[in-house]
Short mmCIF file of C-alpha atoms in Angstrom, two decimals:
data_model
loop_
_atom_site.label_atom_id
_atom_site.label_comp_id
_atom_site.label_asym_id
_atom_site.label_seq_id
_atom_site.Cartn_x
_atom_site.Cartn_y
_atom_site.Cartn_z
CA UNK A 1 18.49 12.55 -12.13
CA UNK A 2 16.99 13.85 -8.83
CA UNK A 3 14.32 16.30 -9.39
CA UNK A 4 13.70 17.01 -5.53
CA UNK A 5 15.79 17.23 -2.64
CA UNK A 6 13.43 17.85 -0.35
CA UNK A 7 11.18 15.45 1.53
CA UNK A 8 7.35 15.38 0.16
CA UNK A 9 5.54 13.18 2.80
CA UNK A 10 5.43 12.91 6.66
CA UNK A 11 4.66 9.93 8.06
CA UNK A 12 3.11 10.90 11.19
CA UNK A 13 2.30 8.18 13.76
CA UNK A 14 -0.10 9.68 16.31
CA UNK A 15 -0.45 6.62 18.26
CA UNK A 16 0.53 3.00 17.91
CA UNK A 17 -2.65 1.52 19.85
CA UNK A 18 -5.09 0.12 17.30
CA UNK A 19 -8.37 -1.39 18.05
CA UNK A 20 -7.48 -3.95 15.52
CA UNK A 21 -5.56 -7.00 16.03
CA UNK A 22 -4.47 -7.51 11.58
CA UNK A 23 -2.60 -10.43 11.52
CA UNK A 24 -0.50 -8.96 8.86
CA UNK A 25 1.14 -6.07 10.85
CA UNK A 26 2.66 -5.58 14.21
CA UNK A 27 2.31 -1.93 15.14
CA UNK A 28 -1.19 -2.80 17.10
CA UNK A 29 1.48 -4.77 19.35
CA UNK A 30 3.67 -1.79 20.69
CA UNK A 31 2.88 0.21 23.98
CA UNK A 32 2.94 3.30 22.83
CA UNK A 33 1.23 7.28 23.93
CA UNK A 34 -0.09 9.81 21.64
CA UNK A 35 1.47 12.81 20.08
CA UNK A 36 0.80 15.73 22.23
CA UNK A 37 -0.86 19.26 20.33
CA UNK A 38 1.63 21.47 21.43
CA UNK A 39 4.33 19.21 19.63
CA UNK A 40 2.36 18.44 16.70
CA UNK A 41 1.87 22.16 15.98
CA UNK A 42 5.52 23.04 16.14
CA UNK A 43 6.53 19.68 13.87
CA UNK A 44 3.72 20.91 11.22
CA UNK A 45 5.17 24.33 10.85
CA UNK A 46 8.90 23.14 10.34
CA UNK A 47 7.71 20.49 7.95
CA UNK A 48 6.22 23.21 6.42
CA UNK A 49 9.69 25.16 6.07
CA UNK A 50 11.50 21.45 4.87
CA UNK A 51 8.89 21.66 1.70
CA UNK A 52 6.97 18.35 3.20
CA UNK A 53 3.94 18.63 1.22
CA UNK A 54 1.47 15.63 2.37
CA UNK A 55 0.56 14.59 5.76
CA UNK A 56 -0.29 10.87 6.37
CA UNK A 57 -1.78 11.16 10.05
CA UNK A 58 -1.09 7.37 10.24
CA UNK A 59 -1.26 4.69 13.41
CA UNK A 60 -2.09 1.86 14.75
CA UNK A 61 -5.58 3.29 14.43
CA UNK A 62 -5.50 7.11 13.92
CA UNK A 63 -9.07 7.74 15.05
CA UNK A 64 -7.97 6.50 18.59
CA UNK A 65 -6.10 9.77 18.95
CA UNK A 66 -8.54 12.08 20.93
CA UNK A 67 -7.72 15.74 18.95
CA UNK A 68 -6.96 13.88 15.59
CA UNK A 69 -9.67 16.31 14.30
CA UNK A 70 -7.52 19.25 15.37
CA UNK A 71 -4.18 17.17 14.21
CA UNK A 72 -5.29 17.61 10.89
CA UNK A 73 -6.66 21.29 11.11
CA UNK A 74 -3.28 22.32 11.71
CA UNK A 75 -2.07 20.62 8.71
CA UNK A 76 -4.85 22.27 6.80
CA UNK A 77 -3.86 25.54 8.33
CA UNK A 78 -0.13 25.43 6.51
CA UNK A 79 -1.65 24.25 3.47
CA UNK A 80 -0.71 20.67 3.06
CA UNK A 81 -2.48 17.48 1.91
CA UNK A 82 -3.67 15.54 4.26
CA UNK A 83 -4.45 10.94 3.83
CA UNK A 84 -5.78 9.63 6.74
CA UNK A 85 -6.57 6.05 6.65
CA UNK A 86 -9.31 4.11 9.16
CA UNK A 87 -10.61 0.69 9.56
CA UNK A 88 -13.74 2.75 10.02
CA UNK A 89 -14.76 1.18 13.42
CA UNK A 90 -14.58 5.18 14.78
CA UNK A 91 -15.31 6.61 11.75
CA UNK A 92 -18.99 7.05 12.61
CA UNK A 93 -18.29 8.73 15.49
CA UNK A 94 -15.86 11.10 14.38
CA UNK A 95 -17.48 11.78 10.61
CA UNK A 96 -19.08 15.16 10.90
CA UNK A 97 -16.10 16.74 12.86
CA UNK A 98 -13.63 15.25 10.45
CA UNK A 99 -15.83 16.39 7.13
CA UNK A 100 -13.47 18.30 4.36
CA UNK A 101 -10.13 17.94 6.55
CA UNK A 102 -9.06 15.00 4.78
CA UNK A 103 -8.22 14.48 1.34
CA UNK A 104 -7.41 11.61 1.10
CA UNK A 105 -9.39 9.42 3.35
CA UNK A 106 -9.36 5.65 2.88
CA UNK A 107 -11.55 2.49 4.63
CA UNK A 108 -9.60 -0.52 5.16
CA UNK A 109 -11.12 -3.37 3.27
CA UNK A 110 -9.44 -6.79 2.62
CA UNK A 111 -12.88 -8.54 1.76
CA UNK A 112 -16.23 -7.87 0.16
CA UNK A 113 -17.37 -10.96 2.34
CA UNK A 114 -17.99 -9.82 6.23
CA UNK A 115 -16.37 -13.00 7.85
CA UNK A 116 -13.34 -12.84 5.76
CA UNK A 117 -12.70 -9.33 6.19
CA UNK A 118 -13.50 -9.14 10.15
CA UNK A 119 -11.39 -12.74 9.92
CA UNK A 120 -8.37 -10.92 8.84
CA UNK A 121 -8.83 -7.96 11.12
CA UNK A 122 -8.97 -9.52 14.16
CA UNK A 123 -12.27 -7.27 14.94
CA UNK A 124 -15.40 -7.08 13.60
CA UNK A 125 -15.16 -3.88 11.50
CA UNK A 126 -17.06 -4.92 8.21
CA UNK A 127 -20.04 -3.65 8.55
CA UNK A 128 -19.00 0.22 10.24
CA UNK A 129 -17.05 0.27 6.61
CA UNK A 130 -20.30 -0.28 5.24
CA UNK A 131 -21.84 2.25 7.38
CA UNK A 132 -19.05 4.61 6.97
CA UNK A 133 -19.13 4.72 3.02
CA UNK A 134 -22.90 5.31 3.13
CA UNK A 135 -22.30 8.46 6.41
CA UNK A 136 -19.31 9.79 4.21
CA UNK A 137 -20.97 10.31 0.80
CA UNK A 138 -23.66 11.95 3.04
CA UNK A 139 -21.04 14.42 4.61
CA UNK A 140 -19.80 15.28 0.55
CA UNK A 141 -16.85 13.35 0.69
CA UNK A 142 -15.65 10.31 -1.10
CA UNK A 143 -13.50 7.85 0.46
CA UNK A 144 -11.16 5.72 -1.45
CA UNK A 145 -11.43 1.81 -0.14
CA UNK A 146 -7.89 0.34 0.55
CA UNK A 147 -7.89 -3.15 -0.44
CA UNK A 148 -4.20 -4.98 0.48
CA UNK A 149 -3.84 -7.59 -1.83
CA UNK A 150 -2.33 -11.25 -1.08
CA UNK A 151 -2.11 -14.54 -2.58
CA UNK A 152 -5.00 -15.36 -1.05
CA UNK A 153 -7.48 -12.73 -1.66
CA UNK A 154 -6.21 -11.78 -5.28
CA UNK A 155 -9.34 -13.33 -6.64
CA UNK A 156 -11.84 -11.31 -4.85
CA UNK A 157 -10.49 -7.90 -6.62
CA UNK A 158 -13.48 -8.16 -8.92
CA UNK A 159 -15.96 -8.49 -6.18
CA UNK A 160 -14.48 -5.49 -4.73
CA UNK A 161 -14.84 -3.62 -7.57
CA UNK A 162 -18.37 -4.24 -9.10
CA UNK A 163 -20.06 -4.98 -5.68
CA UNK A 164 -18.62 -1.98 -3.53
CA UNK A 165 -16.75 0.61 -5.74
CA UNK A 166 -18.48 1.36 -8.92
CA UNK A 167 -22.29 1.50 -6.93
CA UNK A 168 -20.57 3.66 -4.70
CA UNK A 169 -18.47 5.75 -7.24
CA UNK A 170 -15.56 5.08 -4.77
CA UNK A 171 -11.48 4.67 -5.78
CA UNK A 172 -10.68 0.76 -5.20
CA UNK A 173 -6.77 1.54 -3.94
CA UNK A 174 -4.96 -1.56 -4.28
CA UNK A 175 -2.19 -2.57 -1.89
CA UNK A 176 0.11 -4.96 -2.81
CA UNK A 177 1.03 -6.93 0.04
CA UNK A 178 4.64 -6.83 1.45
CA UNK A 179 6.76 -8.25 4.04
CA UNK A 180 8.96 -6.77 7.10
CA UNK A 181 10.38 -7.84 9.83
CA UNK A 182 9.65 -11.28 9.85
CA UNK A 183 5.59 -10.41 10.07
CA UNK A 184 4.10 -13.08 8.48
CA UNK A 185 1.36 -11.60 5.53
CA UNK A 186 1.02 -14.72 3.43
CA UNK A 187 3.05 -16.21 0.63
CA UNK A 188 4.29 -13.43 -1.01
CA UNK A 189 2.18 -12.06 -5.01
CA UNK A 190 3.45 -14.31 -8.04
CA UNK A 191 4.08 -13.19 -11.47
CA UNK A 192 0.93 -14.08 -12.18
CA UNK A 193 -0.55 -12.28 -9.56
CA UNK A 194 1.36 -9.50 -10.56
CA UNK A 195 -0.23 -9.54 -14.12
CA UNK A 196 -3.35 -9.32 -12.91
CA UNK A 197 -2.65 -6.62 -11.05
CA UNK A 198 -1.38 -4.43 -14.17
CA UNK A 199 -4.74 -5.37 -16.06
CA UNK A 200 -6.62 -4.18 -13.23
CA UNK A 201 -4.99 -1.22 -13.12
CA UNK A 202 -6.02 -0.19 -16.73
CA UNK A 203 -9.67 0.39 -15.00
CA UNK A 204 -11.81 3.55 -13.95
CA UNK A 205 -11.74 3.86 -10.31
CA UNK A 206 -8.75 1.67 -9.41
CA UNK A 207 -5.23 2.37 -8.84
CA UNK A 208 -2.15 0.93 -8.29
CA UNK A 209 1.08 2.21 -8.64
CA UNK A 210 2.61 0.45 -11.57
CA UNK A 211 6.19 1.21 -10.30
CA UNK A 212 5.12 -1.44 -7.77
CA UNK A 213 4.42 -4.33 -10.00
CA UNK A 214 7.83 -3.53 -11.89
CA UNK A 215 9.59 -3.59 -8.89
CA UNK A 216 8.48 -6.96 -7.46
CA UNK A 217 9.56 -7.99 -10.82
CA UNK A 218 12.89 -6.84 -10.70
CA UNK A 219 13.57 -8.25 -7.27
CA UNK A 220 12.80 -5.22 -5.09
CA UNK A 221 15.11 -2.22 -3.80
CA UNK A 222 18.95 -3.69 -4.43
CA UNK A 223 21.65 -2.17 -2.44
CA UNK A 224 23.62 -1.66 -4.86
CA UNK A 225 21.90 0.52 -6.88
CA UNK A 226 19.09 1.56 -4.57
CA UNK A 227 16.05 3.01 -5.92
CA UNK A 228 14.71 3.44 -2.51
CA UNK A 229 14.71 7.27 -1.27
CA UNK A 230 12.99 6.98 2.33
CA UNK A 231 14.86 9.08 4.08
CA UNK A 232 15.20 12.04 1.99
CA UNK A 233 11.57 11.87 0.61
CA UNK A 234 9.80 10.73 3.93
CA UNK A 235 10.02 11.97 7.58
CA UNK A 236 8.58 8.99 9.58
CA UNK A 237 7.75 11.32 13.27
CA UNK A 238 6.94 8.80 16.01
CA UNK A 239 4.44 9.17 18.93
CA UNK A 240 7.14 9.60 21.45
CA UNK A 241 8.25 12.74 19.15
CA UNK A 242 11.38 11.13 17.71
CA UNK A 243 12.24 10.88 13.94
CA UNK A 244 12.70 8.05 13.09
CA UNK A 245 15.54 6.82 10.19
CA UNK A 246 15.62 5.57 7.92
CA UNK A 247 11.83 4.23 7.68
CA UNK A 248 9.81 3.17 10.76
CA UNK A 249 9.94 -0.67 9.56
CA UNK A 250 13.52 -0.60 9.66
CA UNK A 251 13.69 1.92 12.57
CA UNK A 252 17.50 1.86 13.11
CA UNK A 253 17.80 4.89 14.37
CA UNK A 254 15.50 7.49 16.04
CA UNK A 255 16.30 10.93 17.30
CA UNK A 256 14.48 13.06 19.78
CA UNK A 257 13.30 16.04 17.99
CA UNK A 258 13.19 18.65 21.12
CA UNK A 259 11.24 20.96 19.38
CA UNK A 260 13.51 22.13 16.67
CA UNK A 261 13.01 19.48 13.73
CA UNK A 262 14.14 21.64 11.22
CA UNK A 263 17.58 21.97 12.44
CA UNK A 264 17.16 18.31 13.62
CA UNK A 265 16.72 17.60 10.18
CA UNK A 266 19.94 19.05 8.37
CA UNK A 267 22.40 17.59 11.47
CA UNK A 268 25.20 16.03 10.06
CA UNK A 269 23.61 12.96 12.39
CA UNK A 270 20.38 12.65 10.36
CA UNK A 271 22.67 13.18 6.93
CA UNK A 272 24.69 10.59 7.76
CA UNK A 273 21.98 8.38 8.46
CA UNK A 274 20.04 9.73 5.25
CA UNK A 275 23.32 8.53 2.99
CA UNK A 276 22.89 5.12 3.74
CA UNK A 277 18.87 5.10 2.60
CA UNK A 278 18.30 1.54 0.75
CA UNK A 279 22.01 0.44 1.11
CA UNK A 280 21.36 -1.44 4.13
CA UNK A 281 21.33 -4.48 4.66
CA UNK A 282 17.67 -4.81 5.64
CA UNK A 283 17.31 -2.88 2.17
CA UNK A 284 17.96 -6.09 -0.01
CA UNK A 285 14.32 -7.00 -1.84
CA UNK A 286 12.40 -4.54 0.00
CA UNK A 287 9.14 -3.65 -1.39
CA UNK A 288 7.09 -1.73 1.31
CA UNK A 289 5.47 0.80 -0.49
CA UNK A 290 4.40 3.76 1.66
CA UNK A 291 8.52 4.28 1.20
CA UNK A 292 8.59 3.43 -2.19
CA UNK A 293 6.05 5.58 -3.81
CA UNK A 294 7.59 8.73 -2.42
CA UNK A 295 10.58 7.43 -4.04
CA UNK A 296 9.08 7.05 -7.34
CA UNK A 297 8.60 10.72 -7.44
CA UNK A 298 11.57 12.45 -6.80
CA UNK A 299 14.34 10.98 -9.19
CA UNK A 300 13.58 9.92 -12.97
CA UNK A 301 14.47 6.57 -13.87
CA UNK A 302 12.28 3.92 -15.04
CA UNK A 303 10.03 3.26 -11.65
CA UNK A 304 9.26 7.88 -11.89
CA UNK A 305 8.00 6.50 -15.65
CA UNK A 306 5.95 3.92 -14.35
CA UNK A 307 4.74 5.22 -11.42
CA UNK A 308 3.86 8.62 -13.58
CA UNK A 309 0.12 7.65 -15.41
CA UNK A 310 -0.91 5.68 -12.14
CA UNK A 311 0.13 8.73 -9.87
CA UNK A 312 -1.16 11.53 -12.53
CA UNK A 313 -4.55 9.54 -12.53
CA UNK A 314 -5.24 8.94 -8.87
CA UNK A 315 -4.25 12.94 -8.47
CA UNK A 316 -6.54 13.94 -11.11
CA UNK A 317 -9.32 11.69 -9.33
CA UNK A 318 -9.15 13.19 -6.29
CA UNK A 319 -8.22 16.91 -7.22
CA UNK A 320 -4.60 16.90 -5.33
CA UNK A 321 -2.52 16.69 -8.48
CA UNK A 322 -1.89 20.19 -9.17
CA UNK A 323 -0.45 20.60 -5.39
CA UNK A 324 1.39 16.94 -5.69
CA UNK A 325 2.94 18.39 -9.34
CA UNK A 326 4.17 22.04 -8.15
#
């Protein structure tokens, strides 16, 4: 049973530059410019009118955009939630400007060793996370750290935890690792790395999305019963001011938006593209979850059950639930 037809999140690319070279994505890799104020200000508003609720001012590195302090003010401004996550190398810089626009704000970190970490970032950005946790608790806010898990760092989960995230009273987020487009992020998380994950999730101050585990268990998003709702619960807006459909990792189609992406929105071009969400080809297994967890929320079947106490939890953590839940 759907319980929303309109889209909740907007992912917002502001720039695909990154300052980062993760070995694990390919967005760093694209030429790309930066979204322009006088668009971004018109796109907020209508995704105000389509019922979008969160903003995820997203990248390559966000914090490379110039006015990403004023991107997010504008969000503010039409009342939405706004996640804005960093690899914290600008972060210092930009702190006190950026203090109580962001709700969700989360540091990349994919080690609690410095080598390993700056290793898998292609930088070295380990210690401004340090310094970043220590200048945003100064500044009253409290940053979530983002920990993507693989094969290969599973083990390190309780390092993470008891060395960086309980001292610091911060949310350890983590990420399951997934694959796209032939991007090479390891071996891919085992059943038994998948267990673990559920009894880590049972802790204070971590989350996961259970719907995630149970749907690497069941295979992923199957065409022919798709549980994936990307294009009806997610506008992916791209720096060149397109929308893109039906997810930017698939990308097959992107429209220019021309200023009016409310009415670009309900064209019987974008609803035709919108039908065929998760019956793709491409669709077969996939797993990526910044698609999946707005897709957990907006129909009831077993992954809205699953994904319920995780998401109800993390809201309740960082006081957005009652805004997520209206």
């Amino acid at each position: 049973m759907r319980l929303r037809s309109k889209p909740v999140l907007c992912n917002y690319y502001v720039t695909y530059r990154c300052n980062a070279t993760c070995s694990f994505c390919d967005i760093w890799e694209k030429p790309s410019p930066y979204v322009t104020l006088d668009t971004a200000e018109k796109n907020i508003a209508d995704l105000k009118k389509l019922g979008v609720k969160v903003i995820d001012f997203t990248g390559g590195e966000p914090l490379l955009h110039r006015d990403i302090d004023q991107l997010l003010k504008l969000a503010k401004k039409h009342g939405m939630i706004t996640t804005l996550t960093t690899n914290a190398l600008l972060y210092p810089k930009w702190a006190e400007r950026l203090a109580g626009l962001i709700d969700m704000l989360h540091f990349s970190l994919d080690s609690p060793d410095k080598e390993e970490h700056d290793t898998l970032r292609g930088v070295a950005c380990f210690d401004f996370v340090m310094e970043s946790i220590q200048l945003a608790k100064s500044l009253g806010e409290r940053p979530d750290i983002l920990f993507t898990v693989f094969d290969h760092n599973i083990h390190l989960i309780k390092r993470m935890y008891e060395e960086i995230c309980l001292p610091n009273d911060l949310v350890l987020i983590l990420n399951p690792s997934f694959e796209y487009n032939q991007v090479n992020i390891g071996n891919g998380l085992k059943e038994k790395d998948l267990n673990e994950l559920a009894h880590w999730a049972k802790k204070k101050n971590i989350y996961i999305n259970e719907a995630f585990i149970q749907l690497r268990l069941d295979g992923g998003n199957h065409t022919a019963d798709p549980v994936c709702k990307a294009a009806s619960s997610t506008l992916v807006i791209s720096p060149d001011n397109t929308l893109v459909l039906p997810c930017y990792h698939l990308g097959t189609e992107a429209f220019s938006i021309n200023n009016d992406l409310y009415n670009l929105y309900h064209s019987a071009a974008v609803k035709n593209v919108i039908a065929q969400e998760g019956k793709l080809a491409a669709c077969e297994g996939c797993t990526i979850n910044c698609y999946m967890q707005p897709s957990f929320a907006v129909e009831i079947n077993k992954y809205w059950f699953k994904a319920l106490p995780s998401t109800l939890k993390y809201g309740i953590e960082k006081g957005t639930w009652k805004e997520l839940f209206k």
